[in-house]
Tab-separated table of C-alpha atoms in Angstrom:
chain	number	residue	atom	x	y	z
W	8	UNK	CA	6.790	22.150	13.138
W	9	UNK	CA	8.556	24.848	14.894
W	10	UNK	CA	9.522	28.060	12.396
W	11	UNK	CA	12.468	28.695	14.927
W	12	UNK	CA	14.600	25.273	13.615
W	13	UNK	CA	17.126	25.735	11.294
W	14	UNK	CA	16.017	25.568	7.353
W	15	UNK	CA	17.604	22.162	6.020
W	16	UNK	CA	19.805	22.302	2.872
W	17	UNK	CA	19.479	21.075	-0.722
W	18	UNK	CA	22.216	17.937	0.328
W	19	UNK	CA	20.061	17.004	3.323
W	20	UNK	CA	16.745	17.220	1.757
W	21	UNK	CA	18.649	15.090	-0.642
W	22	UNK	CA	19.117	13.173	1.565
W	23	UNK	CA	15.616	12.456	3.013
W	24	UNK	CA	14.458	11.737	-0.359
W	25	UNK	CA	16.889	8.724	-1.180
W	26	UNK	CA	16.887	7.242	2.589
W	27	UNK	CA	13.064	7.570	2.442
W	28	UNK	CA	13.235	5.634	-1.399
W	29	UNK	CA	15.723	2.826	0.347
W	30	UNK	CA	13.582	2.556	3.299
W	31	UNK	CA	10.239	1.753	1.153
W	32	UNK	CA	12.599	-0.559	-1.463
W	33	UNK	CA	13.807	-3.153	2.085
W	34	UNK	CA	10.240	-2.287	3.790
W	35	UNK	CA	8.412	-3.819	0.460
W	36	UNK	CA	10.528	-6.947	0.132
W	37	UNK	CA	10.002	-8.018	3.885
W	38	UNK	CA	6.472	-7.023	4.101
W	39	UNK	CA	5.516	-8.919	0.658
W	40	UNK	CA	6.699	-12.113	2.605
W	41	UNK	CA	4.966	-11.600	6.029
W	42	UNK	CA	1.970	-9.313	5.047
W	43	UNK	CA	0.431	-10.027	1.795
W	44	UNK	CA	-0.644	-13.530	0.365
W	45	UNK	CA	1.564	-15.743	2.467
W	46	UNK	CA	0.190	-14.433	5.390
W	47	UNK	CA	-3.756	-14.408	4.592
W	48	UNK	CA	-3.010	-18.081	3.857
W	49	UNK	CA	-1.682	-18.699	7.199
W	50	UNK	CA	-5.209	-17.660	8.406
W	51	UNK	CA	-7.094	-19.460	5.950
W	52	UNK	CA	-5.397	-22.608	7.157
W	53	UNK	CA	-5.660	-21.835	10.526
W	54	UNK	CA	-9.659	-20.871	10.416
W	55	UNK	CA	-10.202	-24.144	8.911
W	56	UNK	CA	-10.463	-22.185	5.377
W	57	UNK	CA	-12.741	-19.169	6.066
W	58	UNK	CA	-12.184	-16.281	3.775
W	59	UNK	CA	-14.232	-14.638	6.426
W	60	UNK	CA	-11.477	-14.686	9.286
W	61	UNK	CA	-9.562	-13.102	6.557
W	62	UNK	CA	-11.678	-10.251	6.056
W	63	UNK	CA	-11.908	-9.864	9.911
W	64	UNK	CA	-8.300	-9.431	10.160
W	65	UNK	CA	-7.652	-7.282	7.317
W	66	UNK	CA	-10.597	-5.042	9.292
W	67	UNK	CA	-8.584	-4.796	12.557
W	68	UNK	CA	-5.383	-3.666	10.829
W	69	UNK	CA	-7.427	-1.226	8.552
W	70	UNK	CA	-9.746	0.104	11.192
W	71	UNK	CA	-6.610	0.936	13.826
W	72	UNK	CA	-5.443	2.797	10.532
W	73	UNK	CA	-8.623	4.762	10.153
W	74	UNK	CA	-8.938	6.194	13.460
W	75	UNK	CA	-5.351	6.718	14.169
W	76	UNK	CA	-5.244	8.408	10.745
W	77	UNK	CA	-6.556	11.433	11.949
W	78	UNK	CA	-4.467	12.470	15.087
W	79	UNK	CA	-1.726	10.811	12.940
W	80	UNK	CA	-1.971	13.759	10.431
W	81	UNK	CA	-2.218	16.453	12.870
W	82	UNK	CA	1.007	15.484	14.706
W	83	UNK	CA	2.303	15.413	11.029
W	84	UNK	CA	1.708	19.456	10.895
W	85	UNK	CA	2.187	20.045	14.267
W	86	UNK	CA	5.387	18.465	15.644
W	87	UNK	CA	8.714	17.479	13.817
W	88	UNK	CA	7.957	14.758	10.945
W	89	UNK	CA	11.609	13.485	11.481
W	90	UNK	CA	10.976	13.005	15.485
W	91	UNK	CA	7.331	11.147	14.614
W	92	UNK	CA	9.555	8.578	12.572
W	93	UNK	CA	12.107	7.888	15.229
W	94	UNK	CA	9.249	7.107	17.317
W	95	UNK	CA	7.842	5.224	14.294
W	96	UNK	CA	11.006	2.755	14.513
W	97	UNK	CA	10.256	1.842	18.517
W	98	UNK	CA	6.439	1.331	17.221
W	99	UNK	CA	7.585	-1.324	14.312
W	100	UNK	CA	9.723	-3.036	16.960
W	101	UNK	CA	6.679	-3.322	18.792
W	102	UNK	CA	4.570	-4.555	16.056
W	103	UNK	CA	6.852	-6.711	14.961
W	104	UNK	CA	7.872	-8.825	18.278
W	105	UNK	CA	3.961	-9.094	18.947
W	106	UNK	CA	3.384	-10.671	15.280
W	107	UNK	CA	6.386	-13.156	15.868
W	108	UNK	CA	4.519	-14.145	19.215
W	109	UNK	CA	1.075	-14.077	17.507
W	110	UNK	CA	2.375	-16.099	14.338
W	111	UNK	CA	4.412	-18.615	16.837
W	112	UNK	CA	1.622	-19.785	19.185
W	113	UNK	CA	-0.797	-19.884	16.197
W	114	UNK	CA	-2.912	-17.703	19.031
W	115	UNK	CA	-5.731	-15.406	17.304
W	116	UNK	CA	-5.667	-12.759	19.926
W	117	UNK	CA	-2.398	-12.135	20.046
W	118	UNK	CA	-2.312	-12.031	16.073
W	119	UNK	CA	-5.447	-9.469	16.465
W	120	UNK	CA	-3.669	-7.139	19.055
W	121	UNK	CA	-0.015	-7.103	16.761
W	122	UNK	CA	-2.523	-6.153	13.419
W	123	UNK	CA	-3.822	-3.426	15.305
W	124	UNK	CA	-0.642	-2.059	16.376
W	125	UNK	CA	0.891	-2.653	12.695
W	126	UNK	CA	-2.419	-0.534	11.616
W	127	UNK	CA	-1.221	2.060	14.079
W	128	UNK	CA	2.466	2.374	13.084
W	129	UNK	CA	1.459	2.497	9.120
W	130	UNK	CA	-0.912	5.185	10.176
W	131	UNK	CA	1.622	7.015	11.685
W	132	UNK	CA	4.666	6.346	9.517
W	133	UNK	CA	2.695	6.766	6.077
W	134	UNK	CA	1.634	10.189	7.009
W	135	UNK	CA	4.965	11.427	8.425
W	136	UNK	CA	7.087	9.907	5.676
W	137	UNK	CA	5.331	10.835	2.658
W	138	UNK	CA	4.613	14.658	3.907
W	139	UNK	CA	8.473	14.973	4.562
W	140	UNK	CA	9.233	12.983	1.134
W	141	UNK	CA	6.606	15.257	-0.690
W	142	UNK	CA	8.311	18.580	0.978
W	143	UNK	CA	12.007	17.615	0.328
W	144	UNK	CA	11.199	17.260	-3.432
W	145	UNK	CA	12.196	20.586	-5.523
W	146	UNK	CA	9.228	22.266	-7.108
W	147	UNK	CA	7.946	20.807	-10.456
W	148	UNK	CA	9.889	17.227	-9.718
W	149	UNK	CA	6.941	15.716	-7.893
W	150	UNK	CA	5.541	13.413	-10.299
W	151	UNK	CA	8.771	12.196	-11.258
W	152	UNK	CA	9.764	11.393	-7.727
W	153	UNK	CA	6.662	10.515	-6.896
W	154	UNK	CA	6.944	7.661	-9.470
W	155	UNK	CA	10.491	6.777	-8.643
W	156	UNK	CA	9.625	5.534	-4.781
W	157	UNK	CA	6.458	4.041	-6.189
W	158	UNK	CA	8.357	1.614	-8.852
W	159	UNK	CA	10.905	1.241	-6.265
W	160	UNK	CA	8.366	-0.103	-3.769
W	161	UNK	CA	6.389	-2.517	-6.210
W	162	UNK	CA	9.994	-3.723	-7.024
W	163	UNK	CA	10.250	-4.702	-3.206
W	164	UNK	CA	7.071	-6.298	-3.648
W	165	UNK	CA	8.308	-8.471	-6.351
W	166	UNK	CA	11.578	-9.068	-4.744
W	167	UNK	CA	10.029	-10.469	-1.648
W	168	UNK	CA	8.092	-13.106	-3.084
W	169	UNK	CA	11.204	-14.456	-5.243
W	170	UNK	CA	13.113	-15.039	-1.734
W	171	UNK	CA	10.244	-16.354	-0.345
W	172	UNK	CA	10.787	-19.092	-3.618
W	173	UNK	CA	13.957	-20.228	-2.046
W	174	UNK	CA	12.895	-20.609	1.371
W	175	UNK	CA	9.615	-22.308	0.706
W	176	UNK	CA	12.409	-24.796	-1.819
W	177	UNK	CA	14.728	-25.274	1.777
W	178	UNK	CA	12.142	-25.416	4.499
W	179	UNK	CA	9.799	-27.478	2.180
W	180	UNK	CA	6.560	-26.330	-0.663
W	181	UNK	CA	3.904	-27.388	1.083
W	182	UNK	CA	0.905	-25.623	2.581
W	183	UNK	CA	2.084	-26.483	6.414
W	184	UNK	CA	1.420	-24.337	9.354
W	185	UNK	CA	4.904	-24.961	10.606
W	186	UNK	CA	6.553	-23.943	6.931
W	187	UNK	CA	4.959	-20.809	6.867
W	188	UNK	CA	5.827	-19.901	10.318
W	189	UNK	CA	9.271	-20.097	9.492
W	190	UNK	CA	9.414	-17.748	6.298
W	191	UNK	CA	6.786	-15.538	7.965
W	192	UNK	CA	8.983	-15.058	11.284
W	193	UNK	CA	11.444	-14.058	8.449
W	194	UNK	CA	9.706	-11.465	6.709
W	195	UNK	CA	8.637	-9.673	9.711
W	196	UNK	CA	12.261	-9.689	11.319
W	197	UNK	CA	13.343	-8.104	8.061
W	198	UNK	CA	11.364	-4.655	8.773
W	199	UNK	CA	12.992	-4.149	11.532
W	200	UNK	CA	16.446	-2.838	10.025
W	201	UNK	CA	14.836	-1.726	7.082
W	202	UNK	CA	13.491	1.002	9.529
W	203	UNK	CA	16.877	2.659	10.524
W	204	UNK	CA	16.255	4.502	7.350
W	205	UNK	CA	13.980	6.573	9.380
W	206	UNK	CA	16.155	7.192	11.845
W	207	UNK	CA	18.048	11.342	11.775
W	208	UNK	CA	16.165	12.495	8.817
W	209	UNK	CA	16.005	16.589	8.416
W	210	UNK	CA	12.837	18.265	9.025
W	211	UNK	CA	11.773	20.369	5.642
W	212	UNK	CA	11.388	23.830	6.234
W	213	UNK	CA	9.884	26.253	3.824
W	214	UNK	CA	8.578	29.583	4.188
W	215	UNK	CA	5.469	30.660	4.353
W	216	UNK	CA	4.004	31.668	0.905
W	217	UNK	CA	7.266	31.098	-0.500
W	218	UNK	CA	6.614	28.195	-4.111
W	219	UNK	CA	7.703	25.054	-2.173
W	220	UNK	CA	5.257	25.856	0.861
W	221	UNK	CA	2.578	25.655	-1.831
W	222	UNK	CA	0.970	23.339	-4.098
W	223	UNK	CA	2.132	24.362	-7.849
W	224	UNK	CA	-1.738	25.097	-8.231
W	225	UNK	CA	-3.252	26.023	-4.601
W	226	UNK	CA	-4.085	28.811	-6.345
W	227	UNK	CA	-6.500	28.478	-9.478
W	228	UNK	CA	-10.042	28.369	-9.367
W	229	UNK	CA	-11.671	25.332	-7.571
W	230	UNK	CA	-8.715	24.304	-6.446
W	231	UNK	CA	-9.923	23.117	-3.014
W	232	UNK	CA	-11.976	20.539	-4.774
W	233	UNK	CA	-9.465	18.377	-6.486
W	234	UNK	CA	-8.009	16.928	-3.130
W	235	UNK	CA	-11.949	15.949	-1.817
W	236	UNK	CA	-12.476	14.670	-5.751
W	237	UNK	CA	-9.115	12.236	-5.148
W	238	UNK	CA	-10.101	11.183	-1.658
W	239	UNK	CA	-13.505	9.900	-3.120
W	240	UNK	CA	-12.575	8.313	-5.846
W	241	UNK	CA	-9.982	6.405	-3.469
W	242	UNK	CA	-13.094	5.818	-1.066
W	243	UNK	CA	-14.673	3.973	-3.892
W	244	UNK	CA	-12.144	2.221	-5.175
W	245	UNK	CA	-10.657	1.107	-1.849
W	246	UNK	CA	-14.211	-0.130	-1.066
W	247	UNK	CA	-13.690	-2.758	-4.261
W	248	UNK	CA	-10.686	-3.453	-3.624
W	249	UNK	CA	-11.149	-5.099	-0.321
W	250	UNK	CA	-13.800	-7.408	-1.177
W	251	UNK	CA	-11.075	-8.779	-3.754
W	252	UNK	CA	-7.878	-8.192	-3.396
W	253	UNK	CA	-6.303	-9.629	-0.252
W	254	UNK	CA	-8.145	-12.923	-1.350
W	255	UNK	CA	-6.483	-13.600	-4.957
W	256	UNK	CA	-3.987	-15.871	-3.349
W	257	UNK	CA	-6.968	-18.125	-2.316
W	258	UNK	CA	-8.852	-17.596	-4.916
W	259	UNK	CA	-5.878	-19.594	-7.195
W	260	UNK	CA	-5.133	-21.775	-4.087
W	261	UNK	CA	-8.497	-22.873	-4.019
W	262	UNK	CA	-9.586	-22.823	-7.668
W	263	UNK	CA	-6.508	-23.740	-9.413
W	264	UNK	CA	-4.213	-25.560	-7.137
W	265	UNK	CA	-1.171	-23.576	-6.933
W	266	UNK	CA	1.301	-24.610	-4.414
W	267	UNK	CA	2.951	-22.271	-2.253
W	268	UNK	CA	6.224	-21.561	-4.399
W	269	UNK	CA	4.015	-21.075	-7.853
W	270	UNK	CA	2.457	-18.520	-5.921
W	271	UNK	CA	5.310	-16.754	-4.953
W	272	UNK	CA	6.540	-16.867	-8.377
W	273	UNK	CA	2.973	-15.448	-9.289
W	274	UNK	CA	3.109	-12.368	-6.824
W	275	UNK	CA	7.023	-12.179	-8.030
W	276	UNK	CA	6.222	-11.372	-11.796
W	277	UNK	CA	2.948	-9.473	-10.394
W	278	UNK	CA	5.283	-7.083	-8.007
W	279	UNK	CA	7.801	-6.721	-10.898
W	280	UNK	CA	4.712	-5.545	-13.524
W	281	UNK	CA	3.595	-3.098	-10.995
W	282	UNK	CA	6.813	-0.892	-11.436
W	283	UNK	CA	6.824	-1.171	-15.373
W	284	UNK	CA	3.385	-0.073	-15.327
W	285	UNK	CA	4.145	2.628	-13.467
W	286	UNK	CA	6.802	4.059	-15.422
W	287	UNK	CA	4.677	3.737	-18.427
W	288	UNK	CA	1.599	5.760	-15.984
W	289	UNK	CA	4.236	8.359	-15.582
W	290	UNK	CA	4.959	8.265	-19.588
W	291	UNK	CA	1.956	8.383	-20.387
W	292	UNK	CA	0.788	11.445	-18.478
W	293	UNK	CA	3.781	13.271	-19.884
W	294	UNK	CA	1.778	12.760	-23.046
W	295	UNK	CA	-1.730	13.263	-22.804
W	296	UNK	CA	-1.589	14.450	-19.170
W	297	UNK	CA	-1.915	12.733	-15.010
W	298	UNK	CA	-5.752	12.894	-15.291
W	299	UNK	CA	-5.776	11.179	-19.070
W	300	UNK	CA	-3.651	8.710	-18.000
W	301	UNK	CA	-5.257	8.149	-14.887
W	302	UNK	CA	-8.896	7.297	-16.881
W	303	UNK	CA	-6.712	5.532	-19.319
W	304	UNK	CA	-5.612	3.025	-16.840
W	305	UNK	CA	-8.387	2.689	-14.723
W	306	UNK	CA	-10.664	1.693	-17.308
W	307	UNK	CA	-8.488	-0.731	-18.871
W	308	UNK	CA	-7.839	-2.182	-14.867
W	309	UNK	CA	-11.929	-2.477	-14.660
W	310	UNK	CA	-12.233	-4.469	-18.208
W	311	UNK	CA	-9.311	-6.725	-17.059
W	312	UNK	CA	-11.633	-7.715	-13.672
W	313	UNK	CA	-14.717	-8.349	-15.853
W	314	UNK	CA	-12.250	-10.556	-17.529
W	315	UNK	CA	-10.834	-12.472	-15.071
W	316	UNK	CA	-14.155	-13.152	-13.813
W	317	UNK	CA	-15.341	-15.591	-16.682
W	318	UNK	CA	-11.835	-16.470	-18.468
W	319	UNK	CA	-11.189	-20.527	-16.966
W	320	UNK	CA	-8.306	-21.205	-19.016
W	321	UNK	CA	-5.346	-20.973	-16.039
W	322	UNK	CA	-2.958	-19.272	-18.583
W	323	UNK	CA	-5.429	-16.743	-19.801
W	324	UNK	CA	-6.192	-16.087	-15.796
W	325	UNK	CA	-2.349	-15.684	-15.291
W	326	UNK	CA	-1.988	-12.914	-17.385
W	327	UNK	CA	-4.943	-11.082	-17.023
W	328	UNK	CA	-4.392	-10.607	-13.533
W	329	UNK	CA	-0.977	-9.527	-14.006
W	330	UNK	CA	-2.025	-6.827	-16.354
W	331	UNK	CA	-5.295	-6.017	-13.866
W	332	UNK	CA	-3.130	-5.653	-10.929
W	333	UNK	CA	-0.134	-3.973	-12.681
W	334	UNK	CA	-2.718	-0.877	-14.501
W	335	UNK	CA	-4.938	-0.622	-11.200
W	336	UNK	CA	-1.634	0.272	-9.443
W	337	UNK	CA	0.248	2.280	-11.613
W	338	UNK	CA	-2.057	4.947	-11.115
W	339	UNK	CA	-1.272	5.620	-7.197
W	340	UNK	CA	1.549	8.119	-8.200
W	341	UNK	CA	-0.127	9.855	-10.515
W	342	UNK	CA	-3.285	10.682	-7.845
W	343	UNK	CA	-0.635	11.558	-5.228
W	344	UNK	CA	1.589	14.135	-6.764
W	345	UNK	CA	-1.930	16.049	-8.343
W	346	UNK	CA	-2.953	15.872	-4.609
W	347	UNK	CA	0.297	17.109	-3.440
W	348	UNK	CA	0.407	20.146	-6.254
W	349	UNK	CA	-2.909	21.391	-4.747
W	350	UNK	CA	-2.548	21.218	-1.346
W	351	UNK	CA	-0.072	23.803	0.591
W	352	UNK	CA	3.218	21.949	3.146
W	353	UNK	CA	1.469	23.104	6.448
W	354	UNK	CA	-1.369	20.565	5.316
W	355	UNK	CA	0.233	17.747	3.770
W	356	UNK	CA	0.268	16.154	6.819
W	357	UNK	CA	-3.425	15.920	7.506
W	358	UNK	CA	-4.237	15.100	3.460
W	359	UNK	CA	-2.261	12.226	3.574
W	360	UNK	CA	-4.065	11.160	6.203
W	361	UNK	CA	-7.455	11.564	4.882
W	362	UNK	CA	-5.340	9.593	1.942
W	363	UNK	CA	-5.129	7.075	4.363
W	364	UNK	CA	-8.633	6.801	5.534
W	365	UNK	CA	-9.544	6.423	1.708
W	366	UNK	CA	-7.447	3.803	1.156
W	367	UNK	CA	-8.206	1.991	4.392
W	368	UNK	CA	-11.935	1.839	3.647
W	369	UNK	CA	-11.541	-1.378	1.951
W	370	UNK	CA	-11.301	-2.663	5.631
W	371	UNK	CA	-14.874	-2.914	5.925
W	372	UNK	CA	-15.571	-4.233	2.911
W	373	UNK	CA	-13.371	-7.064	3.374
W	374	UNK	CA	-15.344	-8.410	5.639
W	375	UNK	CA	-18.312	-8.192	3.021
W	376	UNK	CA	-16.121	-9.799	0.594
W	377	UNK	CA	-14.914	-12.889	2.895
W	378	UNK	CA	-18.478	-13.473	3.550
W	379	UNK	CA	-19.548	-13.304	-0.227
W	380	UNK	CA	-16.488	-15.900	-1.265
W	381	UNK	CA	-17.954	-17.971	1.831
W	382	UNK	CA	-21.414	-17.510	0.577
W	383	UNK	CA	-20.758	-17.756	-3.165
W	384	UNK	CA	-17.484	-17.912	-5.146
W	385	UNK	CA	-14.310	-15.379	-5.703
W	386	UNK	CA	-15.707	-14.959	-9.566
W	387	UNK	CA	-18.992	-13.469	-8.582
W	388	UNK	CA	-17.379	-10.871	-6.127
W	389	UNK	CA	-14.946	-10.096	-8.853
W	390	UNK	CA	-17.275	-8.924	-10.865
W	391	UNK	CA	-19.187	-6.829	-8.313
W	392	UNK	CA	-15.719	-5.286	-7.457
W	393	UNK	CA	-15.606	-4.326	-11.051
W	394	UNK	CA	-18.338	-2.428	-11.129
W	395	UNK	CA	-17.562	-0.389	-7.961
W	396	UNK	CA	-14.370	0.164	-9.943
W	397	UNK	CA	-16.084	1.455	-13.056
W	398	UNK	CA	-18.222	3.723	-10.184
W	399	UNK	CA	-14.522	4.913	-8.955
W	400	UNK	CA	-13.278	5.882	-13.038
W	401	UNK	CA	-16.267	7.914	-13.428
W	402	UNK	CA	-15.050	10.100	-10.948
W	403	UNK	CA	-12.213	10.836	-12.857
């Protein structure tokens, strides 16, 4: 970013911070209807129930992450973060009129082409937003802010699967291609204005050396390590994740039943425990401190997998996932504002894009896992995933 601009102000950082925490809040709610379990579904059905065309979709959206993720992060400290996301808003119109044409003609390639170029805008649009939200934050307010857009974007992801309860009750609760092309068309028309958020945001400028161009601890001993350390541990855990995760809503299609509004009412509560456990990650760290907290939570996340691969009794199921998928996330904060305290401004932009490469890794391994449900059943890859997991909280 040029040095020349003008330095913003303490209103208009302000100001970045609470558009960028509205933008993520309307961005969740659409996305949980056209991205998530709804839309793996819609593939499912329209693969003649593979898992495995699944995975390979989930690859193409987190591959075009992975390489753009790179370049994406240099542009981040290069050019102005505010100009990357008024380009980012052109790119999600893009993405979004090709997944409307891909999701209306039922046609595979088109689908393919509009994941890659969703995997390219997130690429783009993580990195630049959260290096701009991380620099507008005052000094020592990171891990509470940090926490506030997280619970504010799991309660988008909660919210989104309630309306999709009323639309599924008017168009009709059935597992039809031509229902879920309806309330999918919906979602993905709802990103679209929740993207003007993104529009004449301020640039943060800081000066060099000055406390907010620096991590609070860029300077102790080893402090280079701790980013790699949080990278790897993502690696690992983003490798589980993918073999499991985007295939829960089959897994209790398949093995329990559930129509299309009980599982919207399932992700709904599941969203909604995602920002409670969050606030009690953030809690708890203020206690016994982020990296505590963090091994807290990620142990009791792996015992909760082990457990929801031999519990049967659907109750039982229901709220051990809940709890699984509620401690597993609650710990994303946490990792990102230790990351951000040791990493200087000028490089924010390329860390969170190795944060995105980390987190995107699970796109290989959902192919892996799409084959193993195919192969075997969702229990047995749950409890590999587990132990990848417990491989991931040894890091820690």
């Amino acid at each position: 970013m040029g040095s020349g601009a003008e330095r913003a102000t303490e209103e208009q950082l302000q100001k970045n911070i609470w558009k960028i925490i509205w933008f993520n809040g309307i961005f969740s709610v659409f996305s949980s209807i056209a991205q998530l379990g709804l839309f793996d579904t819609y593939l499912f059905i329209m693969a003649g129930n593979s898992n495995t065309a699944v995975g390979w979709a989930e690859s193409i959206s987190g591959l075009s992450q992975i390489v753009l993720a790179g370049p994406a992060g240099i542009l981040t400290d290069t050019c102005s973060r505010s100009k990357i996301l008024n380009w980012c808003v052109l790119l999600a119109v893009l993405a979004v009129g090709t997944s409307i044409a891909g999701v209306g003609l039922d046609n595979f390639p088109i689908i393919y082409a509009s994941l890659f170029v969703f995997g390219a805008y997130s690429a783009i649009q993580n990195t630049a937003s959260f290096a701009l939200y991380s620099d507008s934050i005052p000094q020592g307010s990171r891990a509470k802010w940090l926490s506030r857009v997280s619970i504010v974007n799991q309660i988008g992801y909660g919210a989104g699967p309630f309306l999709s309860l009323f639309l599924f009750a008017y168009f009709g609760n059935e597992w039809k291609l031509s229902v879920l092309h309806v309330v999918l068309i919906i979602g993905f028309l709802g990103m679209v204005p929740a993207n003007m958020f993104l529009v004449n945001l301020k640039d943060a400028q800081h000066e060099d050396g000055g406390a907010e161009a620096s991590g609070a601890y860029c300077n102790l001993r080893y402090a280079r390590v701790v980013p790699w350390l949080i990278c790897t541990l993502d690696v690992v855990s983003a490798v589980g994740a993918g073999m499991t995760v985007k295939f829960f809503p089959l897994f209790f299609k398949e093995d329990y039943g559930l129509n299309p509004g009980q599982i919207q009412l399932l992700f709904a509560i599941y969203g909604l425990s995602f920002g409670f456990f969050t606030w009690l990650c953030e809690k708890a760290a203020g206690k016994i401190g982020r990296v505590q907290a963090g091994l807290l939570f990620a142990l009791s996340g792996v015992m909760c997998l082990f457990l929801l691969a031999y519990l049967r009794w659907l109750p039982s199921v229901l709220v051990v996932f809940v709890i699984r998928g509620a401690l597993a996330n609650a710990i994303y904060p946490i990792d990102r504002s230790i990351l951000m305290d040791f990493v200087p401004s000028s490089e924010r932009g390329r860390w969170n894009a190795a944060e995105s490469i980390s987190s995107m890794s699970w796109s290989g391994s959902a192919v892996i896992g799409g084959y193993l449900m195919d192969a075997y059943d969702y229990r047995q890859t749950f409890v590999i995933t587990a132990f990848i997991y417990l491989v991931s909280a040894s890091l820690r």
